[in-house]
CSV table of C-alpha atoms in Angstrom, one decimal:
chain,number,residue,atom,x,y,z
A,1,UNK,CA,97.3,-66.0,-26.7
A,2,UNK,CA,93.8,-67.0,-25.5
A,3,UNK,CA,92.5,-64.8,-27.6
A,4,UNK,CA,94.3,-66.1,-30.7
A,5,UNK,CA,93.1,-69.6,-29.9
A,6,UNK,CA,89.3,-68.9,-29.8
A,7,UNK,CA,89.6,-66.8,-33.3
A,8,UNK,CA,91.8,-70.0,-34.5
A,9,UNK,CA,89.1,-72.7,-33.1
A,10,UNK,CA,86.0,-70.4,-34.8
A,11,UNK,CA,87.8,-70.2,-38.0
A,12,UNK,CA,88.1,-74.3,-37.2
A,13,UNK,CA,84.2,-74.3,-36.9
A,14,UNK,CA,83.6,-72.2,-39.6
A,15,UNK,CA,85.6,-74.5,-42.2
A,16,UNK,CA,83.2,-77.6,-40.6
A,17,UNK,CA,80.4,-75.8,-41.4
A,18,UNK,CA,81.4,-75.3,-44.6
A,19,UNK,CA,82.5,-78.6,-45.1
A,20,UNK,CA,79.0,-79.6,-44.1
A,21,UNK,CA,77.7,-77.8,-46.8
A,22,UNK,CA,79.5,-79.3,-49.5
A,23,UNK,CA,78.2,-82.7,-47.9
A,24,UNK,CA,75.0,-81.6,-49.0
A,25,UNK,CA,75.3,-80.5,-52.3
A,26,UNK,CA,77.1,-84.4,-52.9
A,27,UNK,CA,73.8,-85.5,-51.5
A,28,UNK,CA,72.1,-83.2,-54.1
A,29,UNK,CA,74.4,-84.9,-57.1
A,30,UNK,CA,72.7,-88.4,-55.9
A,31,UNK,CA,69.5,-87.6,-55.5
A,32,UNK,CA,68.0,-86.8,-58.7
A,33,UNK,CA,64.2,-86.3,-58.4
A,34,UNK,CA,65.0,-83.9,-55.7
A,35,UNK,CA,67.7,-82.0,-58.2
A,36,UNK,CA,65.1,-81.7,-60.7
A,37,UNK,CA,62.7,-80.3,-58.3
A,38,UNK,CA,65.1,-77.9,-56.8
A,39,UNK,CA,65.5,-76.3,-60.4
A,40,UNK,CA,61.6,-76.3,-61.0
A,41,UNK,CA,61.3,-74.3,-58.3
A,42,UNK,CA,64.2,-72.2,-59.0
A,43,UNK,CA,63.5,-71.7,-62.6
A,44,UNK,CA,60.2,-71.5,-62.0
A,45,UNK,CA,60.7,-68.3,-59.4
A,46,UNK,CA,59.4,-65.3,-62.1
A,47,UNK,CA,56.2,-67.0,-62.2
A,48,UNK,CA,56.0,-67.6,-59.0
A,49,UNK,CA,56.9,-64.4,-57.9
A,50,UNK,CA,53.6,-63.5,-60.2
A,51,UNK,CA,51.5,-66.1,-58.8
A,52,UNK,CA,52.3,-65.4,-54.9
A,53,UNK,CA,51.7,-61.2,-56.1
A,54,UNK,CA,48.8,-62.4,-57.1
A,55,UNK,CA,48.1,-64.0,-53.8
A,56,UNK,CA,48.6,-61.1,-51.4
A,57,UNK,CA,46.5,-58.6,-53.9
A,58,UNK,CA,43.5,-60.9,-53.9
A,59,UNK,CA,44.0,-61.3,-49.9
A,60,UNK,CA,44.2,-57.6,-49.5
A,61,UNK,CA,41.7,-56.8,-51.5
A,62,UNK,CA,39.1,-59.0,-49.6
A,63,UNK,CA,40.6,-58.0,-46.0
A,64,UNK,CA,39.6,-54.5,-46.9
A,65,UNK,CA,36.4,-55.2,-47.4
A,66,UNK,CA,35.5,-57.5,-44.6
A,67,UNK,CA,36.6,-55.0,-42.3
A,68,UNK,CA,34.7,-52.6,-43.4
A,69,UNK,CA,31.4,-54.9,-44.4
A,70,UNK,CA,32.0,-57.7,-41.2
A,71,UNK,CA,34.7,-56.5,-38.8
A,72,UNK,CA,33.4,-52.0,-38.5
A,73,UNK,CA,30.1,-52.7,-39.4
A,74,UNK,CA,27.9,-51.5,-36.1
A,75,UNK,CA,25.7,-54.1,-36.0
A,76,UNK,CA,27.8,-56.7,-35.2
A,77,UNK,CA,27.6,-57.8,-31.4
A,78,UNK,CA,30.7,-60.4,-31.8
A,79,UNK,CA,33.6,-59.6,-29.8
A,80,UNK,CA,35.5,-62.7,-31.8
A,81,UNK,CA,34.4,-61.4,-35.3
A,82,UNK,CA,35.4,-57.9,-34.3
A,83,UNK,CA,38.5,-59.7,-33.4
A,84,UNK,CA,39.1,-61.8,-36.2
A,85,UNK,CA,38.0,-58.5,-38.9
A,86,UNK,CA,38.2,-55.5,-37.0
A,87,UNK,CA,41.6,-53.9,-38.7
A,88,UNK,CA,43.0,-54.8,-42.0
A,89,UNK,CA,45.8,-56.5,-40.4
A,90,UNK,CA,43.7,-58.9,-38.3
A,91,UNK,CA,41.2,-59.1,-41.6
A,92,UNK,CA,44.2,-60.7,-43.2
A,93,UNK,CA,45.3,-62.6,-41.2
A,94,UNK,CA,42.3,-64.2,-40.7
A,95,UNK,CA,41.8,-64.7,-44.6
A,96,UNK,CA,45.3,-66.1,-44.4
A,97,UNK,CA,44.0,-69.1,-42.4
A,98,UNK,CA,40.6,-69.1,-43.9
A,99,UNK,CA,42.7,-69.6,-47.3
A,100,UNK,CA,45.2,-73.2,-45.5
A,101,UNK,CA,41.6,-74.2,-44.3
A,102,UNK,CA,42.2,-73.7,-41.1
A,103,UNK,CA,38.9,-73.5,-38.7
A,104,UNK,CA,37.4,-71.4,-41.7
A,105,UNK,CA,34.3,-73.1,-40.8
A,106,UNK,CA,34.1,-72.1,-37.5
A,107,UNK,CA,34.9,-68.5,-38.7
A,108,UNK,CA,31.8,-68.5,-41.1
A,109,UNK,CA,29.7,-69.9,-38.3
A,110,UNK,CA,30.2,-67.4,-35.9
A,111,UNK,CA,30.0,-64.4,-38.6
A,112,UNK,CA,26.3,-65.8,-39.9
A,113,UNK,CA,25.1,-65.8,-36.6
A,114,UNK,CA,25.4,-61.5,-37.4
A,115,UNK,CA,25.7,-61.1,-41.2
A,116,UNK,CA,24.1,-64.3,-43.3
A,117,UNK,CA,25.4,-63.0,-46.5
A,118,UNK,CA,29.1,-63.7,-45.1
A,119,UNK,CA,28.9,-67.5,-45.6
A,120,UNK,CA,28.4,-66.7,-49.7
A,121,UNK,CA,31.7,-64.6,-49.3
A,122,UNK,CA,33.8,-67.1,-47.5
A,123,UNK,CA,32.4,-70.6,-49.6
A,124,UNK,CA,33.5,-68.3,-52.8
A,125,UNK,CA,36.8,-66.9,-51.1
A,126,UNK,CA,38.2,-70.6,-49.6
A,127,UNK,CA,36.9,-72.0,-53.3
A,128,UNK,CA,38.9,-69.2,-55.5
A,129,UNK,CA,42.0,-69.1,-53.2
A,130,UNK,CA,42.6,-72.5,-52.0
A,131,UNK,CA,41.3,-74.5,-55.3
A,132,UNK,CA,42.1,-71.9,-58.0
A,133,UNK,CA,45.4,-70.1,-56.7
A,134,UNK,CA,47.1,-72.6,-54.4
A,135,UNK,CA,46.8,-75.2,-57.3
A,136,UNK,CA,48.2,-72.4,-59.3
A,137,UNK,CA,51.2,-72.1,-57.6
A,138,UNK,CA,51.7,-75.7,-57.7
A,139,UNK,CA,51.2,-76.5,-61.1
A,140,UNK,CA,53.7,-73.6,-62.1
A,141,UNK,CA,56.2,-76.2,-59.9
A,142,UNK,CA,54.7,-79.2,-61.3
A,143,UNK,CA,55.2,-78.0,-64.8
A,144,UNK,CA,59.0,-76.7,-64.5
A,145,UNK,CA,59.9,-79.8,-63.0
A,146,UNK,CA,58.3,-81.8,-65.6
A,147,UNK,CA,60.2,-79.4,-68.4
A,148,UNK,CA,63.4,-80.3,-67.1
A,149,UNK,CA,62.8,-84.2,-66.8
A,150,UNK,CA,62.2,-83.6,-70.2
A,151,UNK,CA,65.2,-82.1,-71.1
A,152,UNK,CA,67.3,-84.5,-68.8
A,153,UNK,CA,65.5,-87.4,-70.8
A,154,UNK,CA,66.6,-85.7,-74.2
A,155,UNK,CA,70.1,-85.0,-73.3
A,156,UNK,CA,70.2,-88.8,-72.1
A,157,UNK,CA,68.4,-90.0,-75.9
A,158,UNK,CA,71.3,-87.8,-77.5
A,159,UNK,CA,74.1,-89.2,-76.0
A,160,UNK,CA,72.6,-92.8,-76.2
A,161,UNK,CA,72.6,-91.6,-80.3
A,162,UNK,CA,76.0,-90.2,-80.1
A,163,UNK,CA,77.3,-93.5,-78.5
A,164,UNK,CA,75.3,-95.7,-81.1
A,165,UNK,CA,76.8,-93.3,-84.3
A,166,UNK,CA,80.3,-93.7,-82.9
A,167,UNK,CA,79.9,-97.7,-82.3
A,168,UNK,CA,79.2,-97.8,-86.0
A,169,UNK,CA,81.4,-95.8,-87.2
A,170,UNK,CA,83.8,-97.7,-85.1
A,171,UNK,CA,82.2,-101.0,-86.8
A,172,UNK,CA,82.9,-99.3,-90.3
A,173,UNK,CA,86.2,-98.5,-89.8
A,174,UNK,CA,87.3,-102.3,-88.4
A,175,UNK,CA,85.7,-103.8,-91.5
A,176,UNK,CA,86.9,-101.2,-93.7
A,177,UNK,CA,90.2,-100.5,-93.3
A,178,UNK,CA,91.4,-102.7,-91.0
A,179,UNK,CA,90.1,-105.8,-92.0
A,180,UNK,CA,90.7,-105.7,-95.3
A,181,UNK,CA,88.1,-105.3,-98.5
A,182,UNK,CA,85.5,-108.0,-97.6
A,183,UNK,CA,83.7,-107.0,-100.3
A,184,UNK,CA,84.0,-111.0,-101.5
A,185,UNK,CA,82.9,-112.2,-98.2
A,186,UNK,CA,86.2,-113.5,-97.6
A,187,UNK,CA,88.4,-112.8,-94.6
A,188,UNK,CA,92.0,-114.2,-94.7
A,189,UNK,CA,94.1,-115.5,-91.3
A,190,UNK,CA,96.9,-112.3,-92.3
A,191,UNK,CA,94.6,-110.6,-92.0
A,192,UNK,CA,92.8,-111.3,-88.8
A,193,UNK,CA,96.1,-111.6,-87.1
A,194,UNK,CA,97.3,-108.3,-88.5
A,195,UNK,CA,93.8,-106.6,-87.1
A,196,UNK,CA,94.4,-108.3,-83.9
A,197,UNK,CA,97.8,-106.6,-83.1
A,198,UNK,CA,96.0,-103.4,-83.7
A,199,UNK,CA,95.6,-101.4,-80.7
A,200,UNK,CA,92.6,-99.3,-82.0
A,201,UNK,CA,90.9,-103.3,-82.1
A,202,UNK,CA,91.7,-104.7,-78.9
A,203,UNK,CA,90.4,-101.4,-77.1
């Protein structure tokens, strides 16, 4: 029986959970600029997927050769750069942070103080990567996001049309055939009060 009630009250949380959930996706429903980016970045995911490959090639590539130019190279006397460069793993991670800008200055420093040709390297490296490919990746966003406001906006034009067609069609119709033939500019009291009981008119 115990037993029974503990599966019963984690079904119980389960269902909250889920409930929770579909709390969200309400908030979602409400909140449109976040909709429209949360389908830029989902319809946007192919090319991201290409831009992000891009990424870890370019950040392999160079990890491979700063170990073996900065991190194996036997004249270098720092224990940090050895550190930082000394497998490919540790070369990219450290190009990882040089690439978010993080203490990539310091990192240069210490490797001129051995190689002086390395500050060349990592200027051209922080430039391409964080300038060139991170904007990359977020202009691929920007741009989806940007293609579905646009198509939100259109839909929203062509039912504003739709509505504005049907209004005067509506409008024909009243003056045409239920109105009378006003051709003569003349409208009659019969038939004003016969329009009047008509049901289509007082909707």
């Amino acid at each position: 029986a115990g037993s029974e009630g503990a599966a019963g009250l984690i079904s119980i949380l389960r269902l909250l959970r889920l409930f929770r959930l579909v709390r969200i996706f309400r908030i979602f429903r409400f909140l449109r600029e976040l909709l429209l980016l949360a389908q830029g970045i989902v319809d946007a995911m192919k090319a991201l997927v290409w831009a992000m490959l891009l990424v870890v090639l370019v950040l392999y590539t160079c990890s491979i050769i700063t170990t073996r130019m900065i991190g194996q190279d036997p004249e270098n006397s720092s224990t940090e750069v050895g550190e930082w460069f000394g497998t490919v793993g540790a070369s990219l991670l450290t190009l990882f942070q040089l690439m978010t800008l993080e203490d990539w200055s310091t990192v240069a420093r210490q490797a001129m103080e051995t190689q002086s040709w390395t500050v060349i390297f990592f200027v051209v490296f922080v430039l391409f990567t964080n300038l060139v490919l991170l904007n990359l990746v977020t202009g691929v966003i920007l741009e989806n996001v940007l293609a579905i406001s646009r198509r939100e906006e259109e839909k929203a034009m062509q039912k504003e049309e739709a509505q504005r067609v049907q209004t005067v069609e509506m409008i024909h119709w009243l003056f045409g055939e239920v109105l009378g033939d006003l051709h003569n500019g003349q409208l009659t009291l019969k038939e004003f009060r016969r329009a009047c009981q008509n049901p289509r008119v007082v909707k």
